[in-house]
XYZ file of C-alpha atoms in Angstrom:
673
model
C 43.427 8.085 5.269
C 40.342 8.658 2.974
C 37.524 6.269 2.177
C 38.423 4.254 -0.903
C 35.672 4.486 -3.441
C 35.122 0.998 -5.055
C 31.779 1.323 -6.848
C 31.261 3.942 -9.450
C 28.303 4.788 -11.446
C 27.428 3.564 -14.953
C 29.010 5.129 -18.003
C 27.013 8.123 -18.658
C 27.431 7.732 -22.396
C 26.273 4.159 -22.535
C 23.466 3.649 -25.096
C 21.076 1.715 -22.878
C 17.382 2.479 -22.931
C 17.587 3.809 -19.385
C 20.499 5.974 -20.031
C 18.978 7.396 -23.324
C 15.853 8.158 -21.245
C 17.852 10.059 -18.639
C 19.847 11.979 -21.250
C 16.533 13.105 -22.780
C 15.340 14.157 -19.365
C 18.584 16.216 -18.881
C 18.192 17.760 -22.192
C 14.574 18.700 -21.539
C 15.536 20.193 -18.135
C 17.986 22.456 -19.850
C 15.373 23.617 -22.396
C 12.830 24.170 -19.628
C 15.242 26.272 -17.652
C 16.023 28.335 -20.731
C 12.328 29.092 -21.203
C 12.000 29.861 -17.596
C 14.771 32.434 -17.818
C 13.128 33.999 -20.819
C 9.724 34.122 -19.125
C 11.257 35.635 -15.977
C 12.961 38.268 -18.064
C 9.873 39.122 -20.070
C 7.810 39.366 -16.823
C 10.357 41.832 -15.438
C 10.373 43.964 -18.625
C 6.535 43.948 -18.521
C 6.494 45.412 -14.922
C 9.349 47.905 -15.895
C 7.902 49.365 -19.024
C 5.037 51.875 -19.457
C 5.259 51.674 -23.330
C 2.118 50.135 -24.537
C 3.805 49.014 -27.754
C 6.579 47.289 -25.812
C 3.968 45.708 -23.565
C 2.188 44.294 -26.552
C 5.405 42.763 -27.957
C 6.291 41.323 -24.427
C 2.975 39.733 -24.006
C 3.191 38.204 -27.459
C 6.637 36.778 -26.595
C 5.230 35.519 -23.250
C 2.588 33.538 -25.146
C 5.243 31.785 -27.228
C 7.338 31.036 -24.157
C 4.440 29.588 -22.186
C 3.380 27.457 -25.210
C 6.972 26.182 -25.425
C 6.934 25.318 -21.726
C 3.662 23.396 -22.153
C 5.172 21.355 -25.052
C 8.273 20.636 -23.019
C 6.243 19.585 -20.005
C 4.283 17.253 -22.176
C 7.563 15.705 -23.555
C 8.716 15.254 -19.950
C 5.381 13.536 -19.153
C 5.975 11.269 -22.017
C 9.356 10.269 -20.544
C 7.711 9.530 -17.210
C 5.169 7.324 -19.141
C 7.959 5.268 -20.805
C 7.461 2.350 -18.473
C 8.604 -0.236 -21.152
C 12.225 0.987 -20.797
C 12.301 -0.208 -17.160
C 10.661 -3.652 -17.637
C 12.475 -6.918 -17.605
C 13.954 -7.649 -21.058
C 12.419 -11.040 -20.973
C 9.079 -9.807 -19.654
C 6.193 -10.765 -22.048
C 3.748 -12.113 -19.696
C 2.739 -9.570 -17.053
C 1.017 -6.196 -16.776
C 3.917 -3.534 -16.847
C 4.882 -1.758 -13.663
C 5.755 1.835 -13.049
C 9.259 3.001 -12.138
C 10.282 6.477 -11.070
C 12.879 8.353 -13.093
C 16.025 9.608 -11.356
C 16.037 13.268 -10.437
C 18.712 15.181 -12.558
C 21.262 17.613 -11.071
C 23.931 19.884 -12.225
C 27.590 19.324 -11.510
C 28.955 20.902 -8.325
C 32.576 22.096 -7.910
C 33.608 21.794 -4.272
C 37.216 22.623 -4.954
C 37.645 26.341 -4.519
C 35.075 26.958 -1.740
C 36.430 24.088 0.337
C 39.947 25.003 -0.211
C 39.227 28.530 0.888
C 37.320 27.241 3.940
C 40.124 24.976 4.889
C 42.630 27.846 4.832
C 40.377 30.330 6.493
C 38.563 28.363 9.105
C 41.000 25.540 9.884
C 44.248 27.279 9.003
C 45.363 24.203 7.090
C 47.298 24.068 3.847
C 44.488 24.377 1.259
C 46.300 22.416 -1.457
C 46.987 19.365 0.822
C 43.305 18.283 0.530
C 43.021 18.150 -3.237
C 42.657 14.415 -3.295
C 40.045 14.318 -0.751
C 38.059 16.992 -2.500
C 38.446 15.158 -5.828
C 37.245 11.927 -4.308
C 34.121 13.696 -2.961
C 33.379 15.123 -6.435
C 34.017 11.895 -8.120
C 31.577 10.122 -5.693
C 28.885 12.732 -6.363
C 29.486 12.470 -10.094
C 28.992 8.728 -10.013
C 25.729 9.159 -8.191
C 24.298 10.841 -11.289
C 24.314 7.554 -13.059
C 24.000 4.698 -10.605
C 23.829 1.233 -11.850
C 20.410 -0.455 -11.577
C 21.183 -2.927 -8.823
C 22.070 -3.031 -5.111
C 25.510 -1.644 -6.015
C 23.969 1.502 -7.401
C 21.862 1.825 -4.184
C 24.872 1.322 -2.044
C 26.694 4.176 -4.057
C 23.803 6.497 -3.350
C 23.678 5.573 0.199
C 27.443 6.022 0.670
C 27.199 9.606 -0.655
C 24.169 10.232 1.514
C 26.076 9.005 4.647
C 28.932 11.383 3.741
C 26.678 14.470 3.489
C 26.298 14.919 7.401
C 30.039 14.774 7.711
C 30.476 17.403 4.883
C 27.854 19.574 6.463
C 29.546 19.629 9.847
C 32.910 20.303 8.255
C 32.177 23.001 5.812
C 28.689 24.499 6.244
C 28.886 27.141 8.970
C 25.717 28.545 10.407
C 27.131 32.114 10.128
C 28.232 32.184 6.560
C 27.454 30.866 3.137
C 29.800 28.500 1.245
C 28.878 29.975 -2.177
C 28.075 26.354 -3.363
C 24.731 25.986 -5.154
C 22.929 22.689 -5.439
C 20.574 22.513 -8.277
C 18.107 19.780 -8.844
C 15.347 19.349 -11.281
C 11.728 18.277 -10.398
C 11.291 14.870 -11.916
C 7.676 15.734 -12.937
C 7.860 19.421 -14.164
C 11.569 19.778 -14.974
C 11.588 22.975 -13.025
C 14.920 23.638 -11.195
C 15.366 24.131 -7.532
C 18.508 25.731 -6.222
C 19.668 25.954 -2.619
C 22.981 26.633 -0.860
C 22.236 24.294 2.087
C 22.492 20.536 1.949
C 18.864 19.805 2.771
C 17.905 19.664 -0.918
C 20.933 17.454 -1.694
C 20.059 14.970 1.052
C 16.359 14.870 0.061
C 17.125 14.439 -3.615
C 19.644 11.529 -3.040
C 16.867 9.752 -0.992
C 14.399 10.309 -3.737
C 16.852 8.749 -6.137
C 17.458 5.793 -3.885
C 13.675 5.072 -3.934
C 13.530 5.642 -7.651
C 16.436 3.127 -8.133
C 14.585 0.545 -5.936
C 11.524 1.083 -8.158
C 13.604 0.476 -11.298
C 15.011 -2.692 -9.704
C 11.507 -3.954 -8.948
C 10.221 -3.314 -12.479
C 13.099 -5.099 -14.101
C 12.638 -8.312 -11.946
C 11.743 -11.409 -13.708
C 8.097 -11.922 -12.484
C 7.823 -15.348 -14.010
C 9.939 -16.851 -11.132
C 9.363 -16.784 -7.354
C 12.867 -15.380 -6.744
C 12.171 -12.557 -9.285
C 8.818 -11.748 -7.610
C 10.342 -11.693 -4.211
C 13.010 -9.320 -5.422
C 10.292 -7.143 -6.941
C 8.227 -7.175 -3.750
C 11.161 -6.326 -1.604
C 12.290 -3.475 -3.990
C 8.892 -1.676 -3.996
C 8.455 -2.042 -0.157
C 12.010 -0.527 0.222
C 11.113 2.195 -2.221
C 7.979 2.927 -0.256
C 10.038 2.977 3.051
C 12.627 5.528 1.653
C 9.840 7.679 0.412
C 8.240 7.643 3.755
C 11.466 8.329 5.358
C 11.931 11.274 3.006
C 8.388 12.589 3.803
C 8.917 12.531 7.533
C 12.483 13.929 7.584
C 12.440 16.594 4.937
C 9.014 18.215 5.351
C 9.635 21.696 3.779
C 11.451 20.900 0.489
C 9.998 23.238 -2.058
C 9.743 20.750 -4.827
C 6.569 19.312 -6.323
C 7.919 15.704 -6.555
C 9.020 15.807 -2.887
C 5.941 17.570 -1.432
C 4.146 15.632 1.261
C 1.005 15.043 -0.919
C 3.057 13.724 -3.949
C 5.303 11.563 -1.729
C 2.148 10.073 -0.038
C 0.807 9.179 -3.469
C 4.042 7.707 -4.597
C 4.234 5.624 -1.407
C 0.698 4.300 -2.204
C 1.783 3.421 -5.773
C 4.872 1.481 -4.578
C 2.903 -0.574 -2.189
C 0.217 -1.201 -4.593
C 2.686 -2.694 -7.038
C 4.262 -4.786 -4.180
C 0.751 -6.085 -3.389
C 0.340 -6.874 -7.178
C 3.532 -8.892 -7.114
C 2.369 -10.626 -3.899
C -0.750 -11.549 -5.726
C 1.287 -12.936 -8.632
C 3.589 -14.914 -6.342
C 0.458 -16.658 -4.869
C -0.860 -17.455 -8.321
C 2.327 -18.444 -10.055
C 2.552 -22.059 -8.866
C -0.890 -22.524 -10.137
C -4.383 -21.950 -8.473
C -6.186 -25.110 -7.593
C -9.504 -25.215 -9.304
C -11.392 -25.794 -6.052
C -14.031 -23.801 -4.240
C -11.818 -22.543 -1.306
C -8.742 -21.660 -3.490
C -10.899 -19.663 -5.928
C -12.604 -17.838 -3.128
C -9.223 -16.960 -1.581
C -7.824 -15.706 -4.897
C -11.061 -13.571 -5.372
C -10.348 -11.706 -2.098
C -6.585 -11.400 -2.978
C -7.554 -9.902 -6.318
C -10.042 -7.640 -4.689
C -7.283 -6.307 -2.259
C -5.120 -5.512 -5.332
C -8.097 -3.605 -6.817
C -8.886 -1.789 -3.788
C -5.296 -0.387 -3.333
C -5.014 0.796 -6.950
C -8.395 2.491 -6.490
C -6.927 4.344 -3.654
C -3.774 5.110 -5.672
C -6.156 6.447 -8.455
C -8.183 8.602 -6.105
C -5.019 10.133 -4.705
C -3.708 10.876 -8.157
C -6.718 12.798 -9.267
C -6.687 15.229 -6.228
C -5.216 18.658 -6.646
C -2.393 19.622 -6.831
C -1.230 16.161 -7.727
C -3.469 15.944 -10.695
C -1.704 18.764 -12.479
C 1.714 17.120 -12.189
C 1.342 13.408 -12.175
C 1.412 11.794 -15.686
C -1.934 10.938 -17.163
C -0.416 7.606 -17.977
C 0.008 6.812 -14.343
C -3.480 7.703 -13.250
C -5.055 5.953 -16.295
C -2.913 2.861 -15.508
C -3.971 2.631 -11.900
C -7.698 3.003 -12.992
C -7.216 0.229 -15.518
C -5.680 -2.082 -12.880
C -8.457 -1.291 -10.353
C -11.049 -2.386 -12.848
C -8.985 -5.339 -14.159
C -8.381 -6.913 -10.684
C -11.875 -6.248 -9.516
C -13.192 -8.083 -12.552
C -10.802 -10.991 -11.857
C -12.160 -11.097 -8.301
C -15.718 -11.560 -9.744
C -14.494 -14.156 -12.210
C -12.973 -16.180 -9.502
C -16.206 -16.146 -7.510
C -18.286 -17.010 -10.587
C -15.944 -19.916 -11.360
C -16.305 -21.239 -7.687
C -20.066 -21.099 -7.996
C -20.675 -22.186 -11.511
C -18.032 -24.973 -11.852
C -18.612 -26.579 -8.428
C -21.621 -28.047 -6.637
C -21.909 -28.778 -2.987
C -21.569 -32.534 -2.577
C -22.352 -34.670 0.413
C -18.549 -34.910 1.111
C -18.034 -31.311 1.337
C -17.963 -29.474 4.574
C -21.262 -27.488 4.347
C -20.700 -25.275 7.412
C -17.193 -24.343 6.205
C -18.304 -23.380 2.659
C -21.245 -21.377 4.173
C -18.773 -19.497 6.376
C -16.324 -18.857 3.518
C -19.054 -17.522 1.237
C -20.564 -15.231 3.881
C -17.037 -13.753 4.565
C -16.573 -13.006 0.877
C -19.533 -10.719 0.587
C -20.118 -7.370 2.116
C -23.931 -8.102 1.694
C -25.869 -11.232 0.649
C -28.115 -10.838 -2.411
C -31.542 -9.862 -1.323
C -33.831 -12.802 -0.298
C -30.983 -15.244 -0.292
C -28.775 -16.863 2.337
C -25.377 -18.341 1.834
C -26.603 -21.783 2.378
C -29.484 -21.284 -0.137
C -26.924 -20.185 -2.750
C -24.706 -23.220 -2.096
C -27.339 -25.910 -1.967
C -29.856 -24.716 -4.676
C -28.474 -25.227 -8.150
C -30.641 -22.514 -9.772
C -29.658 -19.902 -7.055
C -26.013 -20.830 -7.373
C -26.182 -20.499 -11.213
C -28.116 -17.142 -10.876
C -25.613 -15.601 -8.456
C -22.593 -17.044 -10.403
C -23.788 -15.525 -13.691
C -24.379 -12.218 -11.890
C -20.690 -12.288 -10.889
C -19.594 -13.150 -14.534
C -21.685 -10.231 -15.868
C -19.875 -7.792 -13.528
C -16.523 -9.347 -14.523
C -17.415 -8.627 -18.253
C -18.619 -5.088 -17.560
C -15.395 -4.443 -15.572
C -13.072 -5.766 -18.318
C -14.989 -3.670 -20.882
C -14.520 -0.587 -18.631
C -10.764 -1.349 -18.333
C -10.441 -1.596 -22.185
C -12.431 1.694 -22.593
C -10.142 3.559 -20.102
C -7.115 1.956 -21.820
C -8.209 3.278 -25.214
C -8.386 6.987 -23.847
C -4.650 7.260 -23.006
C -2.317 7.707 -25.878
C 0.773 6.613 -23.971
C -1.052 3.561 -22.699
C -1.888 2.566 -26.206
C 1.787 1.831 -26.825
C 1.718 -1.050 -24.403
C 0.465 -3.819 -26.620
C 1.056 -6.495 -23.932
C -1.437 -4.669 -21.716
C -3.943 -4.620 -24.495
C -3.445 -8.232 -25.138
C -4.024 -9.109 -21.377
C -7.141 -7.003 -21.154
C -8.702 -8.418 -24.283
C -7.890 -11.969 -23.308
C -9.341 -11.530 -19.848
C -12.442 -9.993 -21.269
C -12.928 -12.867 -23.728
C -12.298 -15.460 -20.976
C -15.139 -13.967 -19.029
C -17.457 -14.065 -22.171
C -16.498 -17.628 -22.755
C -17.379 -18.482 -19.110
C -20.786 -16.711 -19.593
C -21.656 -18.478 -22.817
C -20.799 -21.892 -21.209
C -23.738 -21.314 -18.722
C -26.172 -19.269 -20.865
C -29.669 -20.661 -21.203
C -31.783 -19.134 -23.935
C -34.973 -20.357 -22.447
C -34.605 -18.627 -19.116
C -36.075 -15.221 -18.379
C -33.901 -12.160 -17.970
C -32.193 -12.275 -14.634
C -31.690 -8.832 -12.916
C -29.825 -10.251 -9.973
C -26.894 -7.975 -9.226
C -23.743 -9.507 -7.809
C -22.542 -8.031 -4.485
C -19.189 -6.470 -3.986
C -16.437 -8.756 -2.856
C -14.627 -8.087 0.550
C -10.901 -7.525 -0.049
C -8.642 -9.739 2.106
C -4.947 -10.781 1.878
C -2.687 -13.120 3.747
C 0.354 -11.102 2.951
C 0.028 -7.344 3.074
C 2.733 -5.224 1.466
C 4.414 -3.073 4.103
C 6.911 -0.307 3.921
C 10.493 -1.480 4.589
C 13.489 0.877 5.387
C 16.561 -0.704 3.873
C 19.665 -1.057 5.940
C 21.665 0.533 3.042
C 20.387 4.004 4.013
C 22.868 3.845 6.927
C 26.194 3.089 5.500
C 29.298 3.388 7.665
C 31.879 5.668 5.819
C 35.179 7.097 6.643
C 35.257 10.878 6.744
C 37.037 12.221 3.650
C 38.426 15.160 5.738
C 39.319 13.232 9.052
C 42.762 14.856 8.812
C 41.138 18.118 9.910
C 40.702 16.463 13.285
C 37.826 14.985 15.380
C 34.616 16.260 14.148
C 33.252 16.909 17.566
C 35.752 19.623 18.028
C 36.995 20.682 14.553
C 33.786 21.458 12.831
C 32.297 24.507 10.836
C 30.398 25.600 13.934
C 33.502 26.243 16.070
C 35.828 29.153 15.394
C 39.551 28.832 16.071
C 42.636 30.984 16.329
C 45.419 30.129 13.887
C 47.898 27.582 15.216
C 50.478 29.115 17.529
C 53.872 27.629 18.197
C 54.752 27.277 21.882
C 58.278 26.286 23.169
C 58.202 23.787 26.015
C 61.224 23.686 28.376
C 60.678 21.364 31.361
C 61.833 22.276 34.752
C 62.790 19.284 36.855
C 60.854 17.165 34.429
C 57.751 19.391 35.027
C 56.099 21.068 32.037
C 53.985 23.280 34.193
C 50.540 21.983 33.082
C 48.346 18.904 32.790
C 46.364 17.511 29.928
C 42.842 16.075 29.771
C 40.345 14.902 27.123
C 40.274 12.166 24.515
C 41.339 13.728 21.256
C 42.509 16.428 20.802
C 44.008 16.864 24.270
C 43.343 20.040 26.208
C 45.633 22.033 28.530
C 44.412 22.427 32.083
C 45.945 23.501 35.398
C 48.479 25.707 33.767
C 51.253 27.273 36.023
C 51.148 30.920 34.988
C 54.721 31.164 35.922
C 56.066 28.267 33.743
C 57.976 29.090 30.599
C 55.165 27.673 28.321
C 52.762 30.237 29.810
C 55.235 32.885 29.323
C 55.468 31.828 25.605
C 51.699 32.305 25.297
C 50.189 28.984 26.283
C 46.749 29.394 27.900
C 44.407 27.113 29.776
C 41.897 25.430 27.474
C 44.331 25.379 24.449
C 44.106 22.234 22.311
C 47.430 20.637 21.373
C 47.393 19.770 17.595
C 51.061 19.031 17.124
C 54.240 17.974 19.079
C 57.248 18.603 17.161
C 56.655 17.247 13.674
C 53.931 14.830 14.846
C 50.435 15.835 14.299
C 48.361 14.787 17.370
C 44.770 15.923 16.723
C 43.606 12.363 17.065
C 45.888 11.372 20.000
C 44.689 10.732 23.577
C 46.392 11.943 26.691
C 48.574 8.943 27.049
C 49.922 9.180 23.510
C 50.668 12.856 23.817
C 52.329 12.397 27.223
C 54.528 9.618 25.617
C 55.746 12.290 23.148
C 56.399 14.809 25.912
C 57.951 12.648 28.548
C 61.408 12.359 27.117
C 61.854 16.085 26.257
C 65.316 17.221 27.087
C 66.483 20.588 28.384
C 66.482 22.033 24.948
C 62.756 21.498 24.907
C 60.352 20.951 22.144
C 57.917 23.041 20.016
C 54.280 22.269 20.146
C 51.365 23.794 18.171
C 48.111 24.790 19.830
C 44.822 26.311 18.936
C 42.340 28.338 21.042
C 38.579 28.238 20.593
C 37.048 31.787 20.040
C 33.830 32.951 21.548
C 31.168 33.176 18.740
C 27.898 34.805 18.393
C 27.076 34.152 14.837
C 24.421 36.058 13.094
C 21.477 34.264 11.670
C 22.324 32.868 8.271
C 20.722 34.340 5.200
C 18.075 32.116 3.719
C 18.354 30.759 0.289
C 16.220 32.989 -1.908
C 13.373 31.091 -3.564
C 11.690 32.614 -6.541
C 7.996 32.145 -7.031
C 6.582 32.867 -10.468
C 3.388 31.099 -11.266
C 4.912 27.911 -9.804
C 5.033 28.558 -6.027
C 8.061 27.622 -4.173
C 9.661 25.532 -7.022
C 12.889 27.081 -8.167
C 15.416 29.771 -7.016
C 16.147 33.010 -8.586
C 19.788 31.910 -8.955
C 18.604 29.095 -11.177
C 17.379 31.611 -13.760
C 20.463 33.651 -13.654
C 23.072 30.850 -13.625
C 24.198 29.540 -17.046
C 26.309 26.508 -17.453
C 28.105 28.220 -20.435
C 29.409 31.025 -18.108
C 31.343 28.499 -15.961
C 34.805 27.541 -16.849
C 35.320 23.783 -16.458
C 37.441 22.898 -13.526
C 39.970 20.044 -13.809
C 39.896 17.653 -11.027
C 41.170 14.162 -10.089
C 40.310 11.439 -12.733
C 39.158 8.465 -10.782
C 41.204 5.502 -10.815
C 1.277 -12.537 -24.548
C -1.636 -13.923 -23.176
C -3.885 -12.825 -20.346
C -2.434 -12.017 -17.185
C -4.667 -14.521 -15.592
C -4.960 -16.739 -18.465
C -5.894 -20.086 -17.130
C -4.049 -22.986 -18.603
C -2.907 -26.640 -17.831
C 0.698 -27.040 -16.888
C 0.091 -30.508 -18.077
C -3.252 -31.245 -19.657
C -3.147 -34.886 -18.748
C -1.791 -34.679 -15.266
C -2.985 -31.345 -13.816
C -6.558 -30.886 -15.057
C -7.545 -29.307 -11.795
C -4.780 -26.707 -11.581
C -5.108 -23.165 -12.628
C -1.983 -21.103 -13.575
C -1.296 -17.537 -14.338
C -0.922 -17.041 -18.037
C 1.866 -15.512 -20.125
C 1.739 -13.415 -23.133
C 4.691 -15.160 -24.789
C 3.573 -15.474 -28.433
C 6.613 -17.447 -29.453
C 5.844 -20.193 -26.940
C 9.546 -20.510 -26.232
C 9.378 -19.777 -22.572
C 9.690 -23.081 -20.487
C 6.508 -22.442 -18.477
C 4.545 -22.296 -21.669
C 5.727 -25.433 -23.275
C 3.598 -28.133 -21.423
C 0.257 -26.816 -22.651
C -1.538 -24.194 -24.542
C -2.551 -21.024 -22.486
C -6.110 -19.809 -22.209
C -7.287 -17.265 -23.227
C -4.706 -16.572 -25.738
C -4.030 -12.978 -26.827
C -3.962 -13.890 -30.498
C -7.019 -16.253 -30.588
C -9.798 -16.982 -28.235
C -10.779 -20.664 -28.110
C -13.571 -21.945 -26.006
C -12.170 -24.998 -24.100
C -14.402 -25.666 -21.115
C -11.667 -27.664 -19.390
C -9.388 -24.698 -19.134
C -9.639 -21.843 -16.754
């Protein structure tokens, strides 16, 4: 009985934005490998020839090939920068998040190698396992286009759980199967080809993390449930990437190198932290001293994490492979959230005064915990109690907010791919205008120039994003090839004789041997003079069939039940013997290095899809991100809410009141934050 496959992948020909992107990625990968073959051939010719004229022609051709490779790599970077495809279709209110694209792979035909192995190694009918092999190939094919939900993740996890079983059944340490697994680097498009299953396992894990990142980016972040889904998805993506980093430490692929995986983990956790911040702010931020100070530290935490992400992205060798869009986006967010933190502190100091009913000690403690240092010559209590000091420090914070937003806009303008995100530009401009409005409200033309510099804000969060390893990475599956027998015995590591037929003829109801073991049962205490021994039965033989009944999975009691009523004519049994093995060390998969160390195998450059005959197989059955507005201008004048960038005003959370600041117009309403 084989595992019934219920979930299948999406239609690979579906014209969704995500499928179009993956189709473009697949096409680029093929063009890149073609150019790589040409470059490898030209370099070999350059080494082989001594003719100067030929060398000049080859060098010229190499320059064209390298130029083409640069163009193709640039196009692939553009695909990795297409974050708008992965966002929620209703999303018009939040800064876009980054999703990982799925790694592409070539089709794999298990049919002939597995059939040959079943015949040679297990001495079974090679054609009796066609359905099982077809089911396995269908499952792998479906994994190339998983649906963007938990069903898609479960599909990948199911195949991943089958791989150790397949490895034990068919991948012998003493011989190669002749099956090549080819996967393309998601950042460079460079192919990597190996004959063992390590690359296959690592790539499936990477795609599981990528799929979780895509689920996170498509979540509706204007609802609590949507934000919780996004947070969980990004934390799971980080957990899977960390598991990949710890388990597969020597995968020769840029996108799965330890340095790259560490950066991707940080990015996933940063996006989870950003969603946690949005979740805190979504119900509305009370326009009170403590609430504003708390949100200032939460925003500073998001900024701090994105700054760490940016620093990891600009280190070598990651800098050469990560899309410029990603590093620019992380830098923009670091500046944006840092500026929001200063805006919150400025609002707390400028819009509130210490009244007799306030807890003076508590406010002093809160303010001192927000700063890494107190402005020179001042104390927290002086700032809180003296109006001019409070105004001075508050305006220093709003100046830092303005400068930070200007820096975010400047960085945004430098990235071509980032300029495509109009929603991001709307949010950055609106946030900048909000800070300008706040400064103008408290500007005094008669005062002297104040050179007070606002101190940094200590980051702090009540809910820190943590890596989470989803339970779906360990899915219980039924071995496709369980008919071959218990895996503990009938595996690729063990060598067996072909099944031998033994005639059993009991003498006085005694078969001349005893049995032991769970399944399959093993012959022990064999009488060397019994008829079975004379017919070739040996101690240690495993009984695999009694008469017409296969008994690889039967225990002692079940096999004895079949043997106990044997008459004088006897019965035939089939047995196999384990052979002593001293396997040689397996040959390693050759990995070719040519200007791109440890990235693709020589076989990739020599293997052409067009040379392969297709095999038939079983057909399977806009406003600012933190625009401050009133949910109800009459009832909630002291409530701050996260803005949307819904220009149509049709979203339900926009109807009660106008948002501020607006991405299309910047009003100056001092009652709005």
